[in-house]
Short mmCIF file of C-alpha atoms in Angstrom, two decimals:
data_model
loop_
_atom_site.label_atom_id
_atom_site.label_comp_id
_atom_site.label_asym_id
_atom_site.label_seq_id
_atom_site.Cartn_x
_atom_site.Cartn_y
_atom_site.Cartn_z
CA PHE A 1 0.00 0.00 0.00
CA PHE A 2 3.00 2.32 0.38
CA PRO A 3 2.79 5.21 -2.12
CA VAL A 4 4.98 5.59 -5.19
CA ALA A 5 6.23 8.56 -7.17
CA GLU A 6 5.01 9.40 -10.66
CA HIS A 7 6.61 7.41 -13.47
CA GLY A 8 6.67 8.99 -16.92
CA PRO A 9 5.66 7.10 -20.07
CA CYS A 10 7.67 3.92 -20.60
CA HIS A 11 7.52 2.13 -23.96
CA ASN A 12 8.00 -1.44 -25.19
CA LEU A 13 7.58 -3.27 -21.91
CA GLU A 14 8.76 -6.86 -21.59
CA VAL A 15 5.90 -9.24 -22.44
CA GLU A 16 5.63 -12.97 -21.81
CA GLY A 17 2.97 -14.56 -24.00
CA ARG A 18 0.96 -12.65 -26.58
CA ILE A 19 -1.27 -9.64 -26.01
CA PRO A 20 -4.78 -10.28 -27.46
CA GLU A 21 -5.94 -8.40 -30.54
CA THR A 22 -8.97 -7.15 -28.61
CA LEU A 23 -6.77 -4.82 -26.57
CA VAL A 24 -4.99 -3.18 -29.53
CA GLY A 25 -5.39 0.59 -29.48
CA GLY A 26 -6.97 0.56 -26.02
CA VAL A 27 -5.85 1.54 -22.54
CA TYR A 28 -6.40 -0.11 -19.15
CA VAL A 29 -6.47 2.43 -16.32
CA ARG A 30 -6.77 1.73 -12.60
CA ASN A 31 -7.34 4.21 -9.77
CA GLY A 32 -5.98 4.13 -6.24
CA ALA A 33 -5.08 6.09 -3.11
CA ASN A 34 -1.47 7.34 -3.13
CA PRO A 35 -0.64 10.09 -0.59
CA MET A 36 1.56 12.82 -2.06
CA PHE A 37 2.83 13.79 1.40
CA PRO A 38 3.40 11.68 4.54
CA PRO A 39 0.41 11.94 6.89
CA VAL A 40 0.86 14.21 9.92
CA ALA A 41 -1.97 12.63 11.91
CA GLY A 42 -4.39 9.74 11.54
CA HIS A 43 -4.52 8.14 8.10
CA HIS A 44 -6.92 5.71 6.45
CA LEU A 45 -6.41 3.86 3.17
CA PHE A 46 -9.26 5.84 1.58
CA ASP A 47 -7.63 9.21 2.39
CA GLY A 48 -4.78 9.09 -0.13
CA ASP A 49 -4.55 11.28 -3.23
CA GLY A 50 -5.83 9.73 -6.44
CA MET A 51 -3.23 8.19 -8.72
CA LEU A 52 -3.95 6.55 -12.07
CA HIS A 53 -1.91 3.63 -13.43
CA ALA A 54 -2.32 3.12 -17.17
CA VAL A 55 -1.17 0.36 -19.53
CA SER A 56 -1.75 1.08 -23.23
CA PHE A 57 -1.56 -1.33 -26.16
CA THR A 58 -0.54 -0.68 -29.77
CA ARG A 59 0.83 -2.58 -32.73
CA CYS A 60 4.39 -2.02 -33.88
CA HIS A 61 4.29 -1.82 -37.68
CA GLY A 62 7.87 -0.60 -38.14
CA ASP A 63 9.26 2.04 -40.45
CA GLY A 64 9.93 -0.06 -43.53
CA ASP A 65 13.41 -1.11 -42.37
CA GLY A 66 12.29 -4.32 -40.77
CA ASP A 67 12.06 -2.93 -37.23
CA GLY A 68 8.37 -3.65 -36.81
CA ASP A 69 7.21 -7.21 -36.31
CA GLY A 70 3.48 -6.57 -36.07
CA ARG A 71 3.30 -7.69 -32.45
CA VAL A 72 1.24 -5.81 -29.90
CA ARG A 73 3.38 -3.69 -27.59
CA ALA A 74 2.56 -2.24 -24.17
CA GLY A 75 3.48 0.99 -22.42
CA TYR A 76 3.00 2.21 -18.84
CA VAL A 77 2.58 5.53 -17.02
CA ASN A 78 1.29 6.59 -13.63
CA ARG A 79 0.13 10.09 -12.72
CA PHE A 80 -1.57 11.85 -9.85
CA THR A 81 -5.02 13.21 -10.63
CA ARG A 82 -4.40 16.88 -9.97
CA THR A 83 -7.34 17.76 -7.79
CA HIS A 84 -7.74 21.20 -6.28
CA ARG A 85 -6.52 19.96 -2.90
CA LEU A 86 -3.45 18.26 -4.40
CA VAL A 87 -2.51 21.42 -6.32
CA GLU A 88 -2.83 23.51 -3.16
CA GLU A 89 -0.86 21.08 -1.00
CA THR A 90 1.85 20.83 -3.67
CA ARG A 91 2.10 24.63 -3.69
CA LEU A 92 2.49 24.66 0.09
CA GLY A 93 4.74 21.61 0.20
CA ARG A 94 2.79 19.88 2.97
CA PRO A 95 -0.65 18.40 3.70
CA CYS A 96 -3.19 20.92 4.91
CA PHE A 97 -6.66 19.67 3.87
CA PRO A 98 -8.38 17.52 6.54
CA LYS A 99 -8.48 13.80 5.78
CA ALA A 100 -12.12 12.74 5.84
CA ILE A 101 -11.72 9.36 7.55
CA GLY A 102 -8.32 9.24 9.21
CA GLU A 103 -8.28 12.66 10.86
CA LEU A 104 -11.82 13.82 11.53
CA HIS A 105 -12.27 12.05 14.85
CA GLY A 106 -13.27 13.65 18.12
CA HIS A 107 -11.95 16.93 19.45
CA SER A 108 -8.70 16.74 17.49
CA GLY A 109 -10.74 16.42 14.31
CA ILE A 110 -12.75 19.53 15.23
CA ALA A 111 -9.50 21.37 15.93
CA ARG A 112 -8.11 20.38 12.53
CA LEU A 113 -11.25 21.61 10.79
CA ALA A 114 -11.08 24.91 12.67
CA LEU A 115 -7.40 25.33 11.79
CA PHE A 116 -8.06 24.64 8.11
CA HIS A 117 -10.90 27.19 7.94
CA ALA A 118 -8.75 29.76 9.75
CA ARG A 119 -5.94 29.29 7.25
CA SER A 120 -8.44 29.57 4.42
CA ALA A 121 -9.92 32.78 5.85
CA LEU A 122 -6.42 34.29 6.10
CA GLY A 123 -5.67 33.37 2.50
CA LEU A 124 -2.90 30.93 3.43
CA VAL A 125 -4.67 28.15 1.55
CA ASP A 126 -7.45 28.24 -1.03
CA GLY A 127 -10.13 26.27 0.81
CA ASP A 128 -13.05 27.49 -1.29
CA PRO A 129 -15.49 24.54 -1.10
CA SER A 130 -16.87 25.41 -4.55
CA LYS A 131 -13.49 24.37 -5.99
CA GLY A 132 -13.74 20.92 -4.41
CA MET A 133 -11.97 19.13 -1.59
CA GLY A 134 -12.04 15.55 -2.89
CA VAL A 135 -9.24 13.13 -3.75
CA ALA A 136 -10.66 11.43 -6.91
CA ASN A 137 -9.05 8.13 -5.87
CA ALA A 138 -11.79 5.48 -6.19
CA GLY A 139 -13.89 5.04 -9.34
CA LEU A 140 -13.28 5.45 -13.07
CA VAL A 141 -15.71 5.73 -15.96
CA PHE A 142 -15.37 6.80 -19.59
CA PHE A 143 -18.32 9.00 -20.59
CA ASP A 144 -19.02 12.07 -22.71
CA GLY A 145 -15.58 11.79 -24.31
CA HIS A 146 -13.74 11.97 -20.99
CA LEU A 147 -12.12 9.57 -18.57
CA LEU A 148 -13.60 10.60 -15.21
CA ALA A 149 -11.79 9.91 -11.92
CA MET A 150 -14.12 9.97 -8.92
CA SER A 151 -14.51 9.84 -5.18
CA GLU A 152 -17.87 10.48 -3.58
CA ASP A 153 -16.69 13.60 -1.73
CA ASP A 154 -16.43 15.73 -4.88
CA LEU A 155 -17.34 16.09 -8.54
CA PRO A 156 -15.40 13.95 -11.01
CA TYR A 157 -12.10 15.06 -12.53
CA ALA A 158 -11.64 14.74 -16.28
CA VAL A 159 -8.40 13.17 -17.50
CA HIS A 160 -7.06 13.18 -21.05
CA ILE A 161 -5.28 10.06 -22.37
CA ASN A 162 -2.51 10.22 -24.93
CA SER A 163 -3.36 7.22 -27.09
CA ASP A 164 0.26 6.52 -28.05
CA VAL A 165 2.07 3.63 -26.36
CA GLY A 166 2.87 4.64 -22.80
CA GLY A 167 0.96 7.85 -23.51
CA ASP A 168 0.80 10.40 -20.74
CA LEU A 169 -2.20 11.31 -18.60
CA GLU A 170 -3.25 14.95 -18.16
CA THR A 171 -5.78 16.19 -15.62
CA LEU A 172 -8.09 18.63 -17.42
CA GLY A 173 -9.92 19.74 -14.29
CA ARG A 174 -12.98 19.33 -12.12
CA TYR A 175 -15.84 18.24 -14.36
CA ASP A 176 -19.36 19.58 -13.83
CA PHE A 177 -20.75 18.28 -17.14
CA HIS A 178 -20.60 21.70 -18.81
CA GLY A 179 -22.24 23.52 -15.90
CA GLN A 180 -25.04 21.02 -15.44
CA LEU A 181 -23.82 20.03 -11.96
CA ASN A 182 -23.00 23.51 -10.72
CA ASN A 183 -25.53 23.14 -7.87
CA CYS A 184 -24.18 19.74 -6.88
CA GLY A 185 -21.08 19.44 -4.75
CA ALA A 186 -20.40 15.75 -5.31
CA MET A 187 -21.21 12.59 -7.26
CA ILE A 188 -20.69 9.08 -5.93
CA ALA A 189 -17.73 7.04 -7.15
CA HIS A 190 -19.81 4.40 -8.97
CA PRO A 191 -22.11 5.94 -11.60
CA LYS A 192 -23.52 3.41 -14.07
CA VAL A 193 -23.36 3.53 -17.87
CA ASP A 194 -26.29 1.63 -19.37
CA PRO A 195 -24.89 -0.57 -22.16
CA GLN A 196 -28.18 -0.45 -24.08
CA THR A 197 -29.01 3.28 -23.97
CA GLY A 198 -25.58 4.81 -23.33
CA GLU A 199 -27.06 6.82 -20.43
CA LEU A 200 -25.05 7.55 -17.30
CA LEU A 201 -27.00 7.26 -14.04
CA ALA A 202 -25.66 8.63 -10.75
CA LEU A 203 -26.36 9.57 -7.14
CA SER A 204 -25.17 12.43 -4.98
CA TYR A 205 -25.39 12.49 -1.19
CA ASP A 206 -24.95 15.36 1.25
CA VAL A 207 -23.79 15.00 4.87
CA ILE A 208 -24.91 18.46 6.00
CA LYS A 209 -28.25 19.49 4.58
CA LYS A 210 -31.38 18.13 2.91
CA PRO A 211 -31.98 16.62 0.48
CA TYR A 212 -29.47 14.12 1.77
CA LEU A 213 -29.71 12.14 -1.47
CA ARG A 214 -30.41 12.95 -5.11
CA TYR A 215 -30.63 10.83 -8.24
CA PHE A 216 -30.01 12.10 -11.76
CA LYS A 217 -28.96 10.81 -15.15
CA PHE A 218 -27.39 11.97 -18.39
CA SER A 219 -28.35 11.04 -21.91
CA ALA A 220 -25.72 9.37 -24.09
CA ASP A 221 -24.74 12.78 -25.49
CA GLY A 222 -24.26 14.28 -22.02
CA ARG A 223 -27.56 16.14 -21.44
CA LYS A 224 -28.66 16.03 -17.81
CA GLY A 225 -32.18 15.12 -16.71
CA PRO A 226 -33.96 16.51 -13.63
CA ASP A 227 -32.70 16.04 -10.10
CA VAL A 228 -34.86 13.60 -8.15
CA SER A 229 -34.67 14.34 -4.42
CA ILE A 230 -35.08 11.19 -2.33
CA SER A 231 -37.14 12.83 0.42
CA SER A 232 -37.63 9.63 2.42
CA ILE A 233 -33.91 9.57 3.33
CA GLN A 234 -34.13 11.30 6.70
CA GLU A 235 -30.45 11.30 7.73
CA PRO A 236 -27.13 11.56 5.90
CA THR A 237 -26.17 8.05 4.84
CA MET A 238 -23.02 6.71 3.21
CA ILE A 239 -23.96 5.33 -0.22
CA HIS A 240 -20.85 4.23 -2.07
CA ASP A 241 -22.60 2.26 -4.80
CA PHE A 242 -26.02 1.42 -6.27
CA ALA A 243 -27.46 -0.69 -9.08
CA ILE A 244 -29.57 -0.30 -12.21
CA THR A 245 -31.98 -2.53 -14.11
CA LYS A 246 -33.79 -1.92 -17.38
CA ASN A 247 -36.52 0.08 -15.65
CA PHE A 248 -35.27 0.91 -12.14
CA VAL A 249 -32.46 2.23 -10.01
CA VAL A 250 -31.79 0.32 -6.79
CA ILE A 251 -30.73 2.55 -3.89
CA PRO A 252 -29.26 1.11 -0.67
CA ASP A 253 -30.13 2.95 2.55
CA GLN A 254 -28.02 1.10 5.08
CA GLN A 255 -26.65 1.30 8.61
CA VAL A 256 -23.49 3.35 8.05
CA VAL A 257 -24.55 6.96 8.59
CA PHE A 258 -22.94 10.33 9.23
CA LYS A 259 -23.44 11.89 12.67
CA LEU A 260 -21.21 14.93 12.87
CA GLN A 261 -22.23 15.53 16.48
CA GLU A 262 -20.34 12.39 17.46
CA MET A 263 -17.13 14.38 17.06
CA LEU A 264 -18.20 16.51 20.04
CA LYS A 265 -18.30 13.31 22.09
CA GLY A 266 -14.81 12.31 20.97
CA GLY A 267 -15.94 9.82 18.33
CA SER A 268 -15.99 9.38 14.56
CA PRO A 269 -18.64 11.04 12.39
CA VAL A 270 -18.92 7.76 10.44
CA VAL A 271 -21.23 5.64 12.60
CA HIS A 272 -22.68 2.14 12.46
CA ASP A 273 -26.28 2.72 13.56
CA LYS A 274 -27.31 -0.69 14.91
CA ASP A 275 -30.85 0.54 15.58
CA LYS A 276 -31.46 1.35 11.92
CA THR A 277 -33.05 -1.21 9.59
CA SER A 278 -31.27 -1.40 6.26
CA ARG A 279 -33.47 -1.18 3.17
CA PHE A 280 -33.31 -0.95 -0.60
CA GLY A 281 -35.28 1.59 -2.61
CA ILE A 282 -36.60 0.72 -6.07
CA LEU A 283 -37.19 3.85 -8.14
CA PRO A 284 -38.40 3.99 -11.76
CA ARG A 285 -35.35 5.39 -13.48
CA ASP A 286 -37.28 7.82 -15.71
CA ASP A 287 -39.46 9.32 -12.96
CA PRO A 288 -39.13 13.09 -12.38
CA ASP A 289 -39.75 12.65 -8.62
CA ASP A 290 -39.69 9.96 -5.94
CA SER A 291 -43.45 9.48 -5.60
CA ARG A 292 -43.30 5.90 -6.93
CA LEU A 293 -40.23 4.89 -4.92
CA VAL A 294 -40.77 1.55 -3.12
CA TRP A 295 -38.68 0.63 -0.07
CA VAL A 296 -38.01 -2.98 0.91
CA ASP A 297 -36.47 -3.69 4.34
CA VAL A 298 -33.38 -5.91 4.28
CA PRO A 299 -32.35 -6.25 7.93
CA ASP A 300 -28.70 -6.53 8.93
CA CYS A 301 -27.40 -5.89 5.43
CA PHE A 302 -24.54 -3.64 4.38
CA CYS A 303 -23.34 -3.81 0.77
CA PHE A 304 -20.37 -1.61 -0.02
CA HIS A 305 -20.56 -2.73 -3.67
CA LEU A 306 -23.44 -3.98 -5.82
CA TRP A 307 -22.24 -5.98 -8.81
CA ASN A 308 -25.42 -6.19 -10.88
CA ALA A 309 -29.22 -6.20 -10.77
CA TRP A 310 -32.08 -7.23 -13.05
CA GLU A 311 -35.84 -7.81 -13.13
CA GLU A 312 -37.53 -11.22 -12.99
CA MET A 313 -41.02 -12.69 -12.60
CA GLU A 314 -41.49 -15.07 -9.66
CA GLU A 315 -42.66 -18.43 -10.97
CA ASP A 316 -44.97 -19.20 -8.05
CA SER A 317 -46.61 -15.81 -7.47
CA GLY A 318 -46.14 -14.03 -10.79
CA ASP A 319 -44.86 -11.00 -8.88
CA GLU A 320 -42.11 -8.89 -10.35
CA VAL A 321 -38.90 -8.94 -8.32
CA VAL A 322 -35.65 -7.07 -8.59
CA VAL A 323 -32.64 -9.35 -8.17
CA VAL A 324 -29.53 -7.72 -6.71
CA ILE A 325 -26.08 -9.35 -6.72
CA ALA A 326 -23.89 -7.81 -4.03
CA SER A 327 -21.25 -8.53 -1.42
CA CYS A 328 -22.73 -8.30 2.09
CA MET A 329 -20.17 -7.00 4.57
CA THR A 330 -19.98 -7.58 8.32
CA PRO A 331 -19.40 -5.72 10.53
CA ALA A 332 -21.10 -2.93 8.60
CA ASP A 333 -18.43 -0.40 9.52
CA GLY A 334 -15.59 -2.91 9.18
CA ILE A 335 -14.11 -1.28 6.09
CA PHE A 336 -13.61 1.91 8.12
CA ASN A 337 -12.47 0.04 11.22
CA GLU A 338 -8.76 -0.78 11.30
CA THR A 339 -9.28 -3.14 14.23
CA ALA A 340 -11.53 -5.37 12.13
CA CYS A 341 -8.92 -5.43 9.37
CA ASP A 342 -6.03 -6.13 11.73
CA GLN A 343 -7.87 -9.00 13.35
CA GLN A 344 -9.26 -10.24 10.01
CA GLN A 345 -12.78 -10.08 11.42
CA LEU A 346 -14.31 -8.50 8.34
CA ARG A 347 -16.38 -10.74 6.06
CA SER A 348 -17.69 -9.86 2.60
CA VAL A 349 -20.05 -12.57 1.36
CA LEU A 350 -21.37 -12.70 -2.20
CA SER A 351 -25.18 -12.83 -2.03
CA GLU A 352 -28.35 -12.72 -4.07
CA ILE A 353 -31.02 -10.36 -2.71
CA ARG A 354 -34.52 -10.64 -4.21
CA LEU A 355 -36.74 -7.58 -3.66
CA ASN A 356 -40.49 -8.01 -4.21
CA ARG A 357 -41.99 -4.64 -5.15
CA THR A 358 -45.55 -5.89 -4.62
CA THR A 359 -45.30 -7.57 -1.22
CA LYS A 360 -42.22 -5.58 -0.07
CA LYS A 361 -40.68 -8.83 1.08
CA VAL A 362 -37.09 -9.90 0.62
CA ALA A 363 -35.39 -13.24 0.06
CA ARG A 364 -31.62 -13.63 0.46
CA ARG A 365 -29.32 -16.38 -0.75
CA THR A 366 -25.64 -16.78 -0.04
CA ILE A 367 -23.91 -17.60 -3.30
CA VAL A 368 -20.37 -18.16 -2.03
CA PRO A 369 -20.03 -18.71 1.73
CA CYS A 370 -16.78 -18.66 3.66
CA MET A 371 -14.84 -16.56 1.16
CA ASN A 372 -14.31 -12.79 1.07
CA LEU A 373 -15.23 -11.56 -2.42
CA GLU A 374 -14.82 -7.84 -2.99
CA ALA A 375 -13.82 -5.61 -5.92
CA GLY A 376 -14.83 -6.97 -9.32
CA GLN A 377 -17.50 -6.88 -11.97
CA VAL A 378 -19.69 -8.60 -14.50
CA ASN A 379 -19.34 -8.26 -18.26
CA ARG A 380 -20.42 -4.62 -18.58
CA ARG A 381 -22.47 -5.46 -21.67
CA PHE A 382 -24.80 -7.24 -19.21
CA LEU A 383 -25.02 -4.44 -16.64
CA GLY A 384 -28.67 -4.04 -15.67
CA SER A 385 -29.73 -7.35 -17.21
CA LYS A 386 -29.55 -10.97 -16.11
CA SER A 387 -25.97 -12.17 -15.99
CA ARG A 388 -24.48 -15.53 -15.18
CA PHE A 389 -20.88 -14.76 -14.29
CA ALA A 390 -19.10 -12.40 -11.92
CA TYR A 391 -15.33 -11.97 -11.61
CA LEU A 392 -14.32 -10.97 -8.11
CA ALA A 393 -11.19 -10.45 -6.06
CA ILE A 394 -10.58 -12.93 -3.24
CA ALA A 395 -9.93 -10.36 -0.50
CA GLU A 396 -7.95 -12.58 1.87
CA PRO A 397 -6.14 -11.87 4.08
CA TRP A 398 -8.19 -8.66 4.26
CA PRO A 399 -7.52 -6.10 2.87
CA LYS A 400 -5.08 -7.83 0.51
CA VAL A 401 -6.20 -9.81 -2.56
CA SER A 402 -4.77 -13.32 -2.95
CA GLY A 403 -6.58 -14.36 -6.14
CA ILE A 404 -9.57 -14.17 -8.49
CA ALA A 405 -12.82 -16.14 -8.43
CA LYS A 406 -15.09 -16.67 -11.42
CA VAL A 407 -18.56 -17.24 -9.96
CA ASP A 408 -21.63 -18.79 -11.59
CA LEU A 409 -24.45 -16.63 -10.19
CA LEU A 410 -27.29 -18.76 -11.54
CA SER A 411 -26.26 -22.33 -10.73
CA HIS A 412 -27.66 -23.52 -7.42
CA HIS A 413 -25.75 -26.78 -7.64
CA GLY A 414 -22.30 -27.20 -9.07
CA LYS A 415 -19.07 -29.12 -8.98
CA GLN A 416 -16.14 -28.19 -6.82
CA PRO A 417 -13.81 -25.83 -8.70
CA THR A 418 -10.18 -26.43 -9.40
CA THR A 419 -7.89 -23.72 -8.09
CA THR A 420 -5.13 -22.51 -10.36
CA THR A 421 -2.04 -20.48 -9.54
CA SER A 422 0.38 -18.39 -11.50
CA ASN A 423 3.21 -20.65 -10.29
CA GLY A 424 5.55 -17.90 -9.21
CA SER A 425 5.40 -15.78 -12.36
CA VAL A 426 4.90 -12.45 -10.60
CA GLY A 427 8.37 -11.00 -10.51
CA GLY A 428 9.70 -14.33 -9.29
CA GLY A 429 12.43 -16.62 -10.43
CA GLY A 430 10.18 -19.43 -11.62
CA GLY A 431 11.20 -19.02 -15.23
CA GLY A 432 7.94 -17.31 -16.10
CA GLY A 433 5.95 -20.53 -15.89
CA MET A 434 2.24 -19.73 -15.83
CA ASP A 435 0.60 -23.05 -16.65
CA GLY A 436 -1.00 -23.71 -13.26
CA GLY A 437 0.29 -26.02 -10.57
CA GLY A 438 1.63 -24.52 -7.37
CA ASP A 439 1.07 -25.36 -3.76
CA GLU A 440 -1.45 -28.17 -3.20
CA GLN A 441 -2.80 -26.50 -0.08
CA GLN A 442 -3.61 -23.38 -2.10
CA GLN A 443 -5.28 -25.51 -4.76
CA GLN A 444 -7.62 -27.05 -2.23
CA GLN A 445 -8.43 -24.09 -0.01
CA GLN A 446 -11.92 -22.65 0.25
CA GLN A 447 -13.62 -24.77 -2.38
CA GLN A 448 -17.04 -23.34 -3.21
CA PRO A 449 -19.74 -24.94 -5.39
CA HIS A 450 -20.51 -21.78 -7.38
CA VAL A 451 -16.89 -20.93 -8.13
CA VAL A 452 -16.25 -22.43 -11.57
CA ALA A 453 -12.61 -21.28 -11.70
CA LYS A 454 -10.07 -19.68 -9.40
CA PHE A 455 -6.69 -18.15 -9.98
CA MET A 456 -4.51 -17.93 -6.86
CA TYR A 457 -1.33 -15.87 -6.78
CA PRO A 458 1.88 -17.43 -5.45
CA PRO A 459 2.76 -16.91 -1.76
CA GLY A 460 3.74 -13.31 -1.09
CA CYS A 461 2.02 -12.04 -4.26
CA TYR A 462 -1.19 -10.03 -4.18
CA GLY A 463 -3.38 -8.33 -6.76
CA GLY A 464 -6.50 -6.23 -7.08
CA GLU A 465 -9.79 -5.88 -8.92
CA PRO A 466 -10.07 -8.02 -12.09
CA MET A 467 -11.19 -6.04 -15.14
CA PHE A 468 -13.28 -7.93 -17.73
CA VAL A 469 -12.79 -7.00 -21.39
CA PRO A 470 -15.08 -8.72 -23.95
CA ARG A 471 -13.28 -10.36 -26.86
CA SER A 472 -14.05 -8.41 -30.03
CA GLY A 473 -14.52 -9.88 -33.48
CA SER A 474 -15.09 -13.43 -32.26
CA GLY A 475 -18.71 -13.68 -33.38
CA SER A 476 -19.50 -15.27 -30.03
CA ASP A 477 -22.34 -14.05 -27.82
CA ALA A 478 -21.02 -15.97 -24.82
CA GLU A 479 -21.09 -13.80 -21.72
CA ASP A 480 -17.66 -14.95 -20.55
CA ASP A 481 -15.89 -14.70 -23.93
CA GLY A 482 -13.16 -12.25 -23.04
CA TYR A 483 -10.15 -11.48 -20.90
CA LEU A 484 -9.35 -10.43 -17.35
CA LEU A 485 -6.77 -7.72 -16.66
CA VAL A 486 -5.28 -7.42 -13.17
CA PHE A 487 -2.25 -5.80 -11.56
CA VAL A 488 -0.23 -8.19 -9.37
CA HIS A 489 2.65 -7.38 -7.03
CA ASN A 490 5.38 -9.57 -5.56
CA GLU A 491 6.16 -8.30 -2.06
CA ALA A 492 9.44 -10.21 -1.87
CA THR A 493 10.97 -8.82 -5.07
CA GLY A 494 9.11 -5.49 -5.21
CA LYS A 495 8.15 -6.15 -8.83
CA SER A 496 4.70 -5.72 -10.38
CA GLU A 497 3.09 -6.90 -13.59
CA LEU A 498 -0.17 -6.83 -15.48
CA LEU A 499 -1.64 -10.29 -16.03
CA ILE A 500 -4.04 -11.03 -18.88
CA LEU A 501 -6.16 -14.13 -18.19
CA ASP A 502 -8.67 -16.13 -20.22
CA ALA A 503 -12.06 -15.20 -18.69
CA SER A 504 -13.86 -18.11 -20.37
CA SER A 505 -12.11 -20.69 -18.18
CA HIS A 506 -14.29 -23.43 -16.70
CA GLY A 507 -12.62 -25.89 -14.39
CA PRO A 508 -9.05 -27.11 -14.61
CA SER A 509 -7.30 -23.87 -15.48
CA MET A 510 -7.65 -20.13 -15.81
CA GLU A 511 -5.12 -19.69 -18.55
CA VAL A 512 -2.61 -16.84 -18.46
CA ILE A 513 -2.56 -15.28 -21.93
CA ALA A 514 0.20 -12.77 -21.24
CA SER A 515 2.24 -11.18 -18.48
CA ILE A 516 3.46 -7.59 -18.89
CA LYS A 517 6.43 -6.63 -16.70
CA LEU A 518 6.04 -3.14 -15.27
CA PRO A 519 8.88 -0.66 -14.63
CA SER A 520 7.40 0.57 -11.34
CA ARG A 521 5.70 -0.99 -8.33
CA VAL A 522 1.92 -0.62 -8.51
CA PRO A 523 0.45 -0.19 -5.01
CA TYR A 524 -2.76 -2.03 -4.17
CA GLY A 525 -5.68 0.14 -5.21
CA PHE A 526 -9.32 0.35 -6.14
CA HIS A 527 -11.29 0.36 -9.39
CA GLY A 528 -10.37 0.51 -13.04
CA THR A 529 -11.75 0.57 -16.57
CA PHE A 530 -10.72 -0.32 -20.10
CA ILE A 531 -11.08 2.34 -22.79
CA SER A 532 -11.25 0.81 -26.25
CA LYS A 533 -9.72 2.13 -29.45
CA GLU A 534 -13.21 3.14 -30.63
CA GLU A 535 -13.90 5.07 -27.43
CA LEU A 536 -10.55 6.87 -27.62
CA LYS A 537 -11.50 8.15 -31.07
CA HIS A 538 -14.24 10.19 -29.38
CA GLN A 539 -12.04 11.49 -26.60
CA LYS A 540 -12.21 15.24 -26.01
CA ASP A 541 -9.04 17.10 -25.15
CA ARG A 542 -10.69 19.94 -23.24
CA LEU A 543 -13.62 20.36 -20.91
CA TYR A 544 -15.75 22.65 -23.05
CA SER A 545 -16.11 22.02 -26.77
#
C-alpha cells in the first residue's frame, strides 16, 4: 500500500505470452489512493490522493526497415489526478486539507477543521469549497468523451489520455458536465453507464443538509435530466454504490450513517447505527420525482458494492422482483475500522437479494459462503440485465487480494472448482511458468460450489480488482468470452506486472494469456476501466467544446 512517485511514459515493456488483438489501441487504467505527502496525523487507506496507473496497447508496424514485427506492444505511465486539494498542497509543500476518515475524529478532528478554515480565511490556503476538496481516488468511468476519476466527496475530474504507447495522462480539471452540476457538490464514485441506452446514471449524497440524497442521469450525449430528491432519506447516509436494471435504479439505505455531532463526544462522524433497519429503494429510473419509490427492508445488510441487478417474474406468485447481486459485509463499519482489518474479522459474502416490489418482502441467498469476495464486476455489456458470471477479487487476508474467483451466479448446484495459480510468475524466479500447478494447499483451499474457476497468486504475491474486457470480433455471444486484466505485485521482489487471463475458463485452469512486466511498483488500489480504441476516437481534449 506504500505510495509511489510518478513514473513517466515507458515504452515497449517486456511481455511474456501474446497480447490479445482485442486490446490493440486501447488503454487499461486503474485508480488508487497514493498520498503525495506523509500523513501528519491519523490516516486511512481511503484518504490518499488519487493516482492513475495506465497500460496502453498498440501494434508495432515498423518504419519499412524491418524494425516492426506486427506484435502488440505495451506501455506504462502513472500520474496523480491533480485535484484542487493536491494542487494547493503541492504549492504549500505539505498536507493541509483535513483527511475525511483518518483525521476527523473527536476533538482533534474539530481542531483540525477549525485550523483549516482559519488558514483559508487568512488566505494561506485556497479552501473554497466550490473548488472541491475531494481526492478522486476510487472510481473510473469513460463518458461524454472523458475519462472521469471519482470519489464520492467531490465532482469527477476529467483526465485526457494520450493514445500513443505509454501515452501520458493529463488532468483537465474538475468536471461539472458543462455547468449542469453547478448546484451539486459531489457525485458518488460508482455511476452506471447503461450498455443499451448509453445513459449515465448517478447519485449524490450530502452529509450536512437536505436533500441528503439525489438521483439524476445523463443522456448518451451528455444532457442532464432533472434532479430527483429522495425525500424519504431522513439522515445523511453513506452510499458508495447502487445498481440499475432496465426500468429501475436500486438505492441502498443502510446502517453506516454520518453523525457529525459524534465528534463533540470524541468519536468518529462515520457511525454504524445498529438501531437502523437497512433497506433498498426501487425507483423507476425515468421518474421526475420519488413518488413511486418503493422501499423494501433488508435487515442486517450492508453492501459496499453492488455488482449487478435485473428484473424477474417469480414463478410461483407471478410478482415482479428485482434481483440484486452484491457482497454483504460484516461488521457494517468494518471497512472503516482498522481493528476489524487487523484481526481479520471483516467478512464480505457474495449474495443474491430478491426484492419483491408488490409484497415488499425480501429473500436472500448466499452464493459463495466462507470466502471474502470484494472488488470486481460482471461483463459490462450485461449491466442491468440478467448475468451468469461475476469476476471478483478474493480479499484474503483482508484487505489484501490473494486471487480471483469466477462465480456462476445462476447455478444452485455445481461441482467443486479447481484452483489454479500463476506458479511464481509475478516477478519471481520461476522461469515465467504460468501453466498452473503450485502449492497443493492453495489448490484445495476454500472450495465453493458456485466458483467455476479460481486463480490464486503465489505466496507473497497479491493483486486487485479483475477487469473484464469482452473479446471483439469473435462472433461469439457468450457472456464470458473475453479477458481479465489485473495488476499483481510480488512483495518479496518489489516487482509488479499486469496479467491477462482467459475469462472463459471453466474448471481445470484459468489460462494466463500474457504477463506484462512493469517498470514501477503498482500499489494495491481500487477500481479501473478499459477504454477501447473506438472510445478513444471520441475522446475530447478539453472540458468545453
